[in-house]
Amino acid sequence: MAQKPQLITTKIPPAAPVTQNQDLYTLGLLFYGMKEKILAIPGFPSSFTTPAPPVHRIQAAGARAGGLGMFATVDLDVGDLIVCERPIVVAPQRLPFPEGPDGKAAHDMYEMAMIFQLGPERTDAYFALSNCFGKSVPEVYGIMNTNALPVGALPGHDGACLAVFKEISRVNHSCRPNAVYSWHLTSFTGQLRALQPIKKGKQIFITYLGIDQPRANRQRAMLDKFKFKCKCGACSLSGQYARFSDLRRTLILAQAYADLTRTDADVLAWATNPTLPDRMLVDAAELWLNWMIGERSMNDVLLPVIFSRLCKAYAALEDEEAVRKYAKQAAALETAFTGDDGGWHAVAAAPRNNIWWGLRRKARQIVDQ
Ligand SMILES: C[S@@+](CC[C@H](N)C(=O)[O-])C[C@H]1O[C@@H](n2cnc3c(N)ncnc32)[C@H](O)[C@@H]1O
């Protein structure tokens, strides 16, 4: 019979800096062998910085989202780092907890191990987080499922893993988010960045689940997984505005899949065929971009494709201003999603230094000869 994977509780990174700063280490509820593979990542753990003094505050969230929430304490621009932190706990998404009385014993054991290894401050921070499952599941598990954010696959385990944070886990959900969370493996941190300009005093929202879905699907999923009825701006629309929003989101999702299969070949086909209208590609790409911005549904698959098309097509049309504008916008959003501009600042700095530059004119010259 196959051996069941063994779960252990362990500190990551190693305990050395713990005495100086409790916030530097994470408790891993991991399968045996994972910790060694994580520690073997080249450069692990890399250092990280977070804004000091902080640019956010945790306070009562108000009517639209229950309990506490995170608020900006300064004006923030697209791509600005709001907070970077090591999680309190990481764990595989699917924990092989046994059912029945054995399951209760296993939870009690993990709870004890967590409290023992986390120390009082981090334990208090963990158990102060919200638990939307009440007493229907053991508390450690309820808090984990209410607050965990994705960290993808960690070395040594094929399935998805999750992380619970002291600060980032306080961010409420909106189907029109103004911030985005991302995970950085080498520094073992979660990062929160602005997805649009956020004014001082405004609440910061991320999205918990895919939001390129009609409202009914989003609300069902939110109720199922997080036990609340979303009352965000998009969910509060009525009549034709609600139908329009549903339609736009459905089309954005469909387009994201369609654009995945496209390559530069169709940009080249347009650029080198002067009989096709000049604005054929840019009109379509600007429509998708405006819809995404209108819904604040920045599909991270579609967005790079759209910006890449816009910059190539406007370079082919020799519109320096437009290339610069879209490359700057792409740099800010790419930074928001990944922490890195993805090379877009270089495109913005030299719009003519681009193999697509002037392709339409050259194609016309060839036809005219
Ligand atoms: C990760 S916690 C967010 C922080 C939480 N509000 C707190 O007080 O710690 C997730 C829980 O917050 C609440 N929540 C988050 N977004 C919400 C929203 N848009 N509307 C209502 N409740 C929301 C729900 O109870 C949900 O289960």
Short mmCIF file of C-alpha atoms and ligand atoms in Angstrom, two decimals:
data_model
loop_
_atom_site.label_atom_id
_atom_site.label_comp_id
_atom_site.label_asym_id
_atom_site.label_seq_id
_atom_site.Cartn_x
_atom_site.Cartn_y
_atom_site.Cartn_z
CA MET A 1 0.00 0.00 0.00
CA ALA A 2 1.29 3.48 -0.89
CA GLN A 3 2.74 5.43 2.03
CA LYS A 4 0.62 8.46 3.01
CA PRO A 5 2.57 11.73 2.67
CA GLN A 6 3.75 12.79 6.11
CA LEU A 7 2.82 16.28 7.34
CA ILE A 8 5.19 18.16 9.60
CA THR A 9 5.20 21.61 11.20
CA THR A 10 8.43 23.51 10.66
CA LYS A 11 9.86 27.04 10.61
CA ILE A 12 10.87 28.65 7.30
CA PRO A 13 13.35 30.31 6.86
CA PRO A 14 15.53 28.85 9.62
CA ALA A 15 15.18 30.28 13.08
CA ALA A 16 18.40 32.35 13.12
CA PRO A 17 16.93 35.86 12.65
CA VAL A 18 13.84 35.08 14.71
CA THR A 19 15.10 36.63 17.90
CA GLN A 20 15.51 39.97 16.12
CA ASN A 21 12.24 40.02 14.24
CA GLN A 22 9.31 37.66 14.74
CA ASP A 23 7.80 38.77 11.44
CA LEU A 24 10.64 37.23 9.43
CA TYR A 25 9.69 33.61 9.70
CA THR A 26 6.79 31.47 8.63
CA LEU A 27 5.34 28.32 10.08
CA GLY A 28 5.13 25.65 7.40
CA LEU A 29 2.54 22.92 7.65
CA LEU A 30 4.37 20.93 4.99
CA PHE A 31 4.88 17.47 3.62
CA TYR A 32 8.07 15.81 4.69
CA GLY A 33 10.97 16.85 2.39
CA MET A 34 9.40 20.14 1.21
CA LYS A 35 11.36 22.33 3.63
CA GLU A 36 14.72 21.01 2.36
CA LYS A 37 13.69 21.71 -1.24
CA ILE A 38 12.51 25.23 -0.34
CA LEU A 39 15.76 26.00 1.48
CA ALA A 40 17.70 24.76 -1.59
CA ILE A 41 16.19 27.47 -3.85
CA PRO A 42 19.22 29.53 -5.04
CA GLY A 43 19.50 32.70 -2.94
CA PHE A 44 16.74 31.63 -0.54
CA PRO A 45 15.56 33.52 1.39
CA SER A 46 16.30 36.81 -0.37
CA SER A 47 15.79 40.00 1.61
CA PHE A 48 12.77 42.20 1.10
CA THR A 49 11.57 45.68 1.96
CA THR A 50 8.19 47.06 2.81
CA PRO A 51 7.19 50.74 2.92
CA ALA A 52 8.37 52.39 6.14
CA PRO A 53 6.52 54.11 7.66
CA PRO A 54 3.59 51.93 6.53
CA VAL A 55 1.29 53.27 3.80
CA HIS A 56 -1.70 51.29 5.06
CA ARG A 57 -3.77 50.92 8.20
CA ILE A 58 -6.11 48.16 9.42
CA GLN A 59 -9.44 49.51 10.68
CA ALA A 60 -13.19 48.85 10.71
CA ALA A 61 -14.30 48.24 7.13
CA GLY A 62 -17.75 49.83 7.16
CA ALA A 63 -20.99 48.87 5.45
CA ARG A 64 -19.73 47.31 2.19
CA ALA A 65 -17.51 44.66 3.80
CA GLY A 66 -17.77 43.31 7.30
CA GLY A 67 -15.20 43.33 10.12
CA LEU A 68 -11.83 44.94 9.51
CA GLY A 69 -10.25 46.05 6.28
CA MET A 70 -7.09 47.70 4.96
CA PHE A 71 -6.99 51.43 4.15
CA ALA A 72 -4.44 53.63 2.38
CA THR A 73 -2.75 56.24 4.59
CA VAL A 74 -1.16 58.05 1.61
CA ASP A 75 -2.11 58.57 -2.05
CA LEU A 76 -0.96 55.54 -4.05
CA ASP A 77 -0.23 55.22 -7.76
CA VAL A 78 -0.58 52.18 -10.05
CA GLY A 79 2.16 49.63 -9.24
CA ASP A 80 3.06 51.19 -5.85
CA LEU A 81 3.99 48.66 -3.17
CA ILE A 82 1.52 48.78 -0.28
CA VAL A 83 2.95 46.01 1.89
CA CYS A 84 5.39 43.10 1.56
CA GLU A 85 5.35 40.45 4.27
CA ARG A 86 6.30 36.89 5.17
CA PRO A 87 3.21 34.78 5.88
CA ILE A 88 2.39 33.55 9.36
CA VAL A 89 1.60 30.09 7.97
CA VAL A 90 1.96 28.24 4.67
CA ALA A 91 0.28 24.91 3.94
CA PRO A 92 -0.79 22.73 1.01
CA GLN A 93 -4.30 23.57 -0.17
CA ARG A 94 -5.40 19.96 0.27
CA LEU A 95 -4.42 18.85 3.73
CA PRO A 96 -4.81 15.12 4.28
CA PHE A 97 -6.59 15.56 7.62
CA PRO A 98 -8.39 12.42 8.71
CA GLU A 99 -12.17 12.54 9.24
CA GLY A 100 -13.97 11.81 12.51
CA PRO A 101 -12.42 11.74 16.00
CA ASP A 102 -8.96 11.19 14.48
CA GLY A 103 -9.45 14.38 12.51
CA LYS A 104 -10.21 16.34 15.70
CA ALA A 105 -7.08 14.90 17.28
CA ALA A 106 -5.01 15.85 14.23
CA HIS A 107 -6.34 19.43 14.33
CA ASP A 108 -5.65 19.71 18.05
CA MET A 109 -2.13 18.47 17.43
CA TYR A 110 -1.48 21.00 14.67
CA GLU A 111 -2.97 23.77 16.76
CA MET A 112 -0.64 22.89 19.63
CA ALA A 113 2.37 22.61 17.31
CA MET A 114 1.53 25.97 15.75
CA ILE A 115 1.19 27.75 19.06
CA PHE A 116 4.38 26.15 20.31
CA GLN A 117 6.44 27.06 17.23
CA LEU A 118 4.91 30.42 16.30
CA GLY A 119 5.50 32.11 19.61
CA PRO A 120 2.89 34.25 21.39
CA GLU A 121 2.91 37.27 19.06
CA ARG A 122 2.43 35.38 15.80
CA THR A 123 -0.04 32.98 17.44
CA ASP A 124 -2.14 35.92 18.65
CA ALA A 125 -1.97 37.48 15.17
CA TYR A 126 -3.16 34.21 13.60
CA PHE A 127 -6.04 33.63 16.01
CA ALA A 128 -7.12 37.30 15.77
CA LEU A 129 -7.89 36.82 12.05
CA SER A 130 -11.47 36.39 10.96
CA ASN A 131 -13.12 32.98 10.71
CA CYS A 132 -16.15 32.85 8.43
CA PHE A 133 -16.79 29.18 9.27
CA GLY A 134 -17.59 29.74 12.94
CA LYS A 135 -17.64 26.51 14.91
CA SER A 136 -18.48 24.31 11.91
CA VAL A 137 -14.79 23.37 11.48
CA PRO A 138 -11.80 23.43 13.86
CA GLU A 139 -10.57 26.98 14.40
CA VAL A 140 -7.08 26.57 12.87
CA TYR A 141 -8.71 25.27 9.72
CA GLY A 142 -11.51 27.89 9.67
CA ILE A 143 -8.99 30.74 9.92
CA MET A 144 -6.82 29.14 7.25
CA ASN A 145 -9.73 28.81 4.81
CA THR A 146 -11.04 32.31 5.47
CA ASN A 147 -7.71 34.11 5.08
CA ALA A 148 -5.43 32.04 2.88
CA LEU A 149 -4.07 33.43 -0.38
CA PRO A 150 -2.47 31.35 -3.15
CA VAL A 151 1.28 30.75 -3.32
CA GLY A 152 1.16 28.33 -6.28
CA ALA A 153 3.16 25.13 -6.04
CA LEU A 154 6.05 25.05 -3.57
CA PRO A 155 9.12 22.88 -4.25
CA GLY A 156 8.58 19.26 -3.21
CA HIS A 157 4.80 19.23 -3.69
CA ASP A 158 2.88 19.27 -6.98
CA GLY A 159 -0.39 20.66 -5.63
CA ALA A 160 -1.23 24.28 -4.85
CA CYS A 161 -0.22 25.82 -1.51
CA LEU A 162 -1.71 28.65 0.52
CA ALA A 163 -0.45 31.36 2.87
CA VAL A 164 -2.05 33.30 5.72
CA PHE A 165 -0.75 36.81 6.42
CA LYS A 166 -1.05 39.13 9.36
CA GLU A 167 -1.72 42.23 7.22
CA ILE A 168 -2.59 41.15 3.66
CA SER A 169 -5.20 38.68 4.97
CA ARG A 170 -7.14 41.70 6.28
CA VAL A 171 -7.82 42.97 2.76
CA ASN A 172 -11.48 42.62 1.78
CA HIS A 173 -12.81 41.49 -1.56
CA SER A 174 -14.29 43.57 -4.37
CA CYS A 175 -15.24 42.54 -7.90
CA ARG A 176 -13.76 45.95 -8.82
CA PRO A 177 -10.44 45.64 -6.99
CA ASN A 178 -8.00 48.52 -6.67
CA ALA A 179 -5.03 46.37 -5.58
CA VAL A 180 -3.47 43.04 -6.46
CA TYR A 181 -1.71 40.39 -4.37
CA SER A 182 1.27 38.41 -5.69
CA TRP A 183 3.57 35.73 -4.25
CA HIS A 184 7.38 35.86 -4.48
CA LEU A 185 9.03 32.54 -3.83
CA THR A 186 12.68 33.54 -3.33
CA SER A 187 11.93 36.14 -0.66
CA PHE A 188 9.04 33.95 0.57
CA THR A 189 6.79 36.99 0.73
CA GLY A 190 3.37 38.11 -0.34
CA GLN A 191 3.19 41.57 -1.90
CA LEU A 192 0.27 43.91 -2.27
CA ARG A 193 0.39 46.63 -4.94
CA ALA A 194 -1.99 49.27 -6.23
CA LEU A 195 -3.84 48.32 -9.41
CA GLN A 196 -5.16 51.84 -9.83
CA PRO A 197 -4.58 55.17 -8.11
CA ILE A 198 -5.87 54.93 -4.50
CA LYS A 199 -6.53 58.10 -2.51
CA LYS A 200 -5.42 58.45 1.11
CA GLY A 201 -8.19 57.15 3.41
CA LYS A 202 -9.76 54.83 0.79
CA GLN A 203 -10.23 51.13 1.46
CA ILE A 204 -7.95 48.71 -0.38
CA PHE A 205 -9.61 45.73 -2.08
CA ILE A 206 -8.32 42.67 -3.90
CA THR A 207 -10.28 39.96 -5.62
CA TYR A 208 -10.53 36.57 -3.91
CA LEU A 209 -11.78 34.65 -6.95
CA GLY A 210 -11.92 35.09 -10.73
CA ILE A 211 -14.07 38.15 -11.45
CA ASP A 212 -14.47 37.71 -15.22
CA GLN A 213 -17.77 36.00 -14.51
CA PRO A 214 -21.36 37.27 -14.48
CA ARG A 215 -22.57 38.57 -11.10
CA ALA A 216 -24.71 35.52 -10.24
CA ASN A 217 -21.70 33.19 -10.63
CA ARG A 218 -19.42 35.49 -8.64
CA GLN A 219 -21.91 35.83 -5.80
CA ARG A 220 -22.56 32.09 -5.65
CA ALA A 221 -18.81 31.37 -5.50
CA MET A 222 -18.24 34.02 -2.81
CA LEU A 223 -21.08 32.73 -0.66
CA ASP A 224 -19.87 29.17 -1.08
CA LYS A 225 -16.24 29.79 -0.25
CA PHE A 226 -16.27 32.84 2.05
CA LYS A 227 -19.85 32.96 3.38
CA PHE A 228 -20.65 36.54 2.40
CA LYS A 229 -22.86 38.27 -0.12
CA CYS A 230 -20.69 40.69 -2.07
CA LYS A 231 -22.05 44.24 -2.12
CA CYS A 232 -19.20 45.82 -4.10
CA GLY A 233 -19.80 48.48 -6.78
CA ALA A 234 -20.10 45.90 -9.57
CA CYS A 235 -22.47 43.68 -7.56
CA SER A 236 -24.66 46.71 -6.66
CA LEU A 237 -25.42 47.67 -10.28
CA SER A 238 -29.01 47.29 -11.40
CA GLY A 239 -31.01 46.94 -14.63
CA GLN A 240 -29.21 47.49 -17.91
CA TYR A 241 -25.95 48.48 -16.16
CA ALA A 242 -25.81 45.09 -14.45
CA ARG A 243 -26.51 43.30 -17.75
CA PHE A 244 -23.87 45.38 -19.54
CA SER A 245 -21.30 44.57 -16.84
CA ASP A 246 -22.11 40.84 -17.04
CA LEU A 247 -21.78 40.89 -20.81
CA ARG A 248 -18.46 42.75 -20.77
CA ARG A 249 -16.94 40.36 -18.22
CA THR A 250 -18.12 37.30 -20.14
CA LEU A 251 -16.59 38.70 -23.33
CA ILE A 252 -13.31 39.60 -21.59
CA LEU A 253 -13.00 36.02 -20.34
CA ALA A 254 -13.78 34.58 -23.79
CA GLN A 255 -11.28 36.96 -25.39
CA ALA A 256 -8.58 35.99 -22.89
CA TYR A 257 -8.83 32.39 -24.09
CA ALA A 258 -9.02 33.41 -27.76
CA ASP A 259 -5.97 35.67 -27.50
CA LEU A 260 -3.91 32.95 -25.86
CA THR A 261 -3.83 31.11 -29.16
CA ARG A 262 -2.78 34.16 -31.18
CA THR A 263 0.78 35.04 -32.04
CA ASP A 264 2.51 38.03 -33.62
CA ALA A 265 1.63 36.49 -37.00
CA ASP A 266 -1.66 38.37 -37.27
CA VAL A 267 -0.04 41.68 -36.23
CA LEU A 268 2.54 41.10 -38.98
CA ALA A 269 -0.17 40.12 -41.49
CA TRP A 270 -1.96 43.43 -40.81
CA ALA A 271 1.21 45.55 -40.69
CA THR A 272 2.44 44.30 -44.07
CA ASN A 273 -0.89 44.52 -45.87
CA PRO A 274 -1.62 48.17 -46.77
CA THR A 275 -5.10 47.28 -48.07
CA LEU A 276 -6.24 46.66 -44.48
CA PRO A 277 -7.43 49.73 -42.49
CA ASP A 278 -4.70 51.48 -40.48
CA ARG A 279 -6.66 51.36 -37.22
CA MET A 280 -7.93 47.81 -37.57
CA LEU A 281 -5.81 46.34 -34.76
CA VAL A 282 -5.56 49.32 -32.44
CA ASP A 283 -9.32 49.98 -32.45
CA ALA A 284 -10.02 46.40 -31.36
CA ALA A 285 -7.24 46.37 -28.73
CA GLU A 286 -8.34 49.74 -27.29
CA LEU A 287 -11.91 48.49 -27.03
CA TRP A 288 -10.81 45.47 -24.95
CA LEU A 289 -8.54 47.63 -22.81
CA ASN A 290 -11.32 50.16 -22.12
CA TRP A 291 -13.71 47.37 -21.20
CA MET A 292 -11.19 45.88 -18.76
CA ILE A 293 -10.53 49.28 -17.21
CA GLY A 294 -14.30 50.00 -17.09
CA GLU A 295 -14.94 46.75 -15.23
CA ARG A 296 -11.66 46.99 -13.29
CA SER A 297 -11.34 43.39 -14.37
CA MET A 298 -7.68 43.40 -15.36
CA ASN A 299 -7.37 39.91 -16.76
CA ASP A 300 -3.67 39.17 -16.30
CA VAL A 301 -3.62 36.88 -19.33
CA LEU A 302 -5.29 39.27 -21.74
CA LEU A 303 -3.66 42.47 -20.51
CA PRO A 304 -0.06 41.76 -21.69
CA VAL A 305 -1.39 40.57 -25.06
CA ILE A 306 -3.37 43.80 -25.50
CA PHE A 307 -0.45 46.06 -24.54
CA SER A 308 1.94 44.12 -26.75
CA ARG A 309 -0.45 44.52 -29.70
CA LEU A 310 -1.00 48.21 -29.06
CA CYS A 311 2.72 48.99 -28.84
CA LYS A 312 3.59 46.93 -31.94
CA ALA A 313 0.70 48.28 -34.00
CA TYR A 314 1.34 51.91 -33.01
CA ALA A 315 5.07 51.40 -33.75
CA ALA A 316 4.11 50.06 -37.19
CA LEU A 317 2.02 53.26 -37.59
CA GLU A 318 4.96 55.40 -36.31
CA ASP A 319 2.89 56.95 -33.51
CA GLU A 320 5.60 57.61 -30.93
CA GLU A 321 3.27 59.19 -28.35
CA ALA A 322 0.87 56.25 -28.38
CA VAL A 323 3.66 53.68 -27.99
CA ARG A 324 5.06 55.64 -25.06
CA LYS A 325 1.64 56.03 -23.41
CA TYR A 326 0.74 52.33 -23.62
CA ALA A 327 4.23 51.10 -22.68
CA LYS A 328 4.13 53.28 -19.53
CA GLN A 329 0.67 51.98 -18.65
CA ALA A 330 1.86 48.40 -19.26
CA ALA A 331 4.94 48.98 -17.05
CA ALA A 332 2.80 50.19 -14.14
CA LEU A 333 0.31 47.32 -14.40
CA GLU A 334 3.01 44.66 -14.94
CA THR A 335 4.73 46.01 -11.80
CA ALA A 336 1.43 45.77 -9.92
CA PHE A 337 0.98 42.14 -10.94
CA THR A 338 4.57 40.88 -10.66
CA GLY A 339 6.77 43.48 -8.92
CA ASP A 340 8.76 43.89 -12.15
CA ASP A 341 8.07 46.18 -15.14
CA GLY A 342 8.73 43.31 -17.57
CA GLY A 343 10.91 45.51 -19.81
CA TRP A 344 8.09 47.98 -20.59
CA HIS A 345 9.99 51.05 -19.32
CA ALA A 346 12.66 50.37 -21.96
CA VAL A 347 9.96 50.30 -24.66
CA ALA A 348 8.53 53.59 -23.35
CA ALA A 349 12.00 55.20 -23.31
CA ALA A 350 12.74 54.38 -26.97
CA PRO A 351 9.54 53.87 -29.00
CA ARG A 352 11.46 53.97 -32.32
CA ASN A 353 13.94 51.34 -31.21
CA ASN A 354 11.45 48.65 -32.09
CA ILE A 355 11.50 46.15 -34.98
CA TRP A 356 7.88 47.03 -35.72
CA TRP A 357 8.68 50.70 -36.26
CA GLY A 358 7.44 52.01 -39.64
CA LEU A 359 6.33 48.61 -41.00
CA ARG A 360 3.14 50.08 -42.51
CA ARG A 361 5.09 52.76 -44.43
CA LYS A 362 7.64 50.21 -45.64
CA ALA A 363 4.86 47.86 -46.77
CA ARG A 364 3.21 50.72 -48.69
CA GLN A 365 6.52 51.63 -50.35
CA ILE A 366 6.97 48.04 -51.52
CA VAL A 367 3.43 48.00 -52.99
CA ASP A 368 3.97 51.41 -54.68
CA GLN A 369 7.19 50.32 -56.42
C1 LIG B 1 -9.72 37.46 4.39
S1 LIG B 1 -10.98 38.06 5.45
C2 LIG B 1 -10.87 39.78 5.16
C3 LIG B 1 -10.71 40.57 6.42
C4 LIG B 1 -11.90 40.55 7.34
N1 LIG B 1 -12.92 41.52 6.95
C5 LIG B 1 -11.50 40.81 8.79
O1 LIG B 1 -12.23 41.44 9.52
O2 LIG B 1 -10.43 40.31 9.17
C6 LIG B 1 -12.37 37.51 4.53
C7 LIG B 1 -13.69 37.77 5.22
O3 LIG B 1 -13.96 39.17 5.22
C8 LIG B 1 -15.33 39.42 4.91
N2 LIG B 1 -15.40 40.10 3.61
C9 LIG B 1 -14.40 40.27 2.73
N3 LIG B 1 -14.81 40.96 1.64
C10 LIG B 1 -16.11 41.23 1.85
C11 LIG B 1 -17.10 41.89 1.09
N4 LIG B 1 -16.84 42.42 -0.10
N5 LIG B 1 -18.36 41.98 1.59
C12 LIG B 1 -18.65 41.43 2.79
N6 LIG B 1 -17.75 40.78 3.58
C13 LIG B 1 -16.50 40.67 3.10
C14 LIG B 1 -16.01 38.07 4.85
O4 LIG B 1 -16.51 37.77 6.12
C15 LIG B 1 -14.86 37.14 4.49
O5 LIG B 1 -15.09 35.82 4.90
#
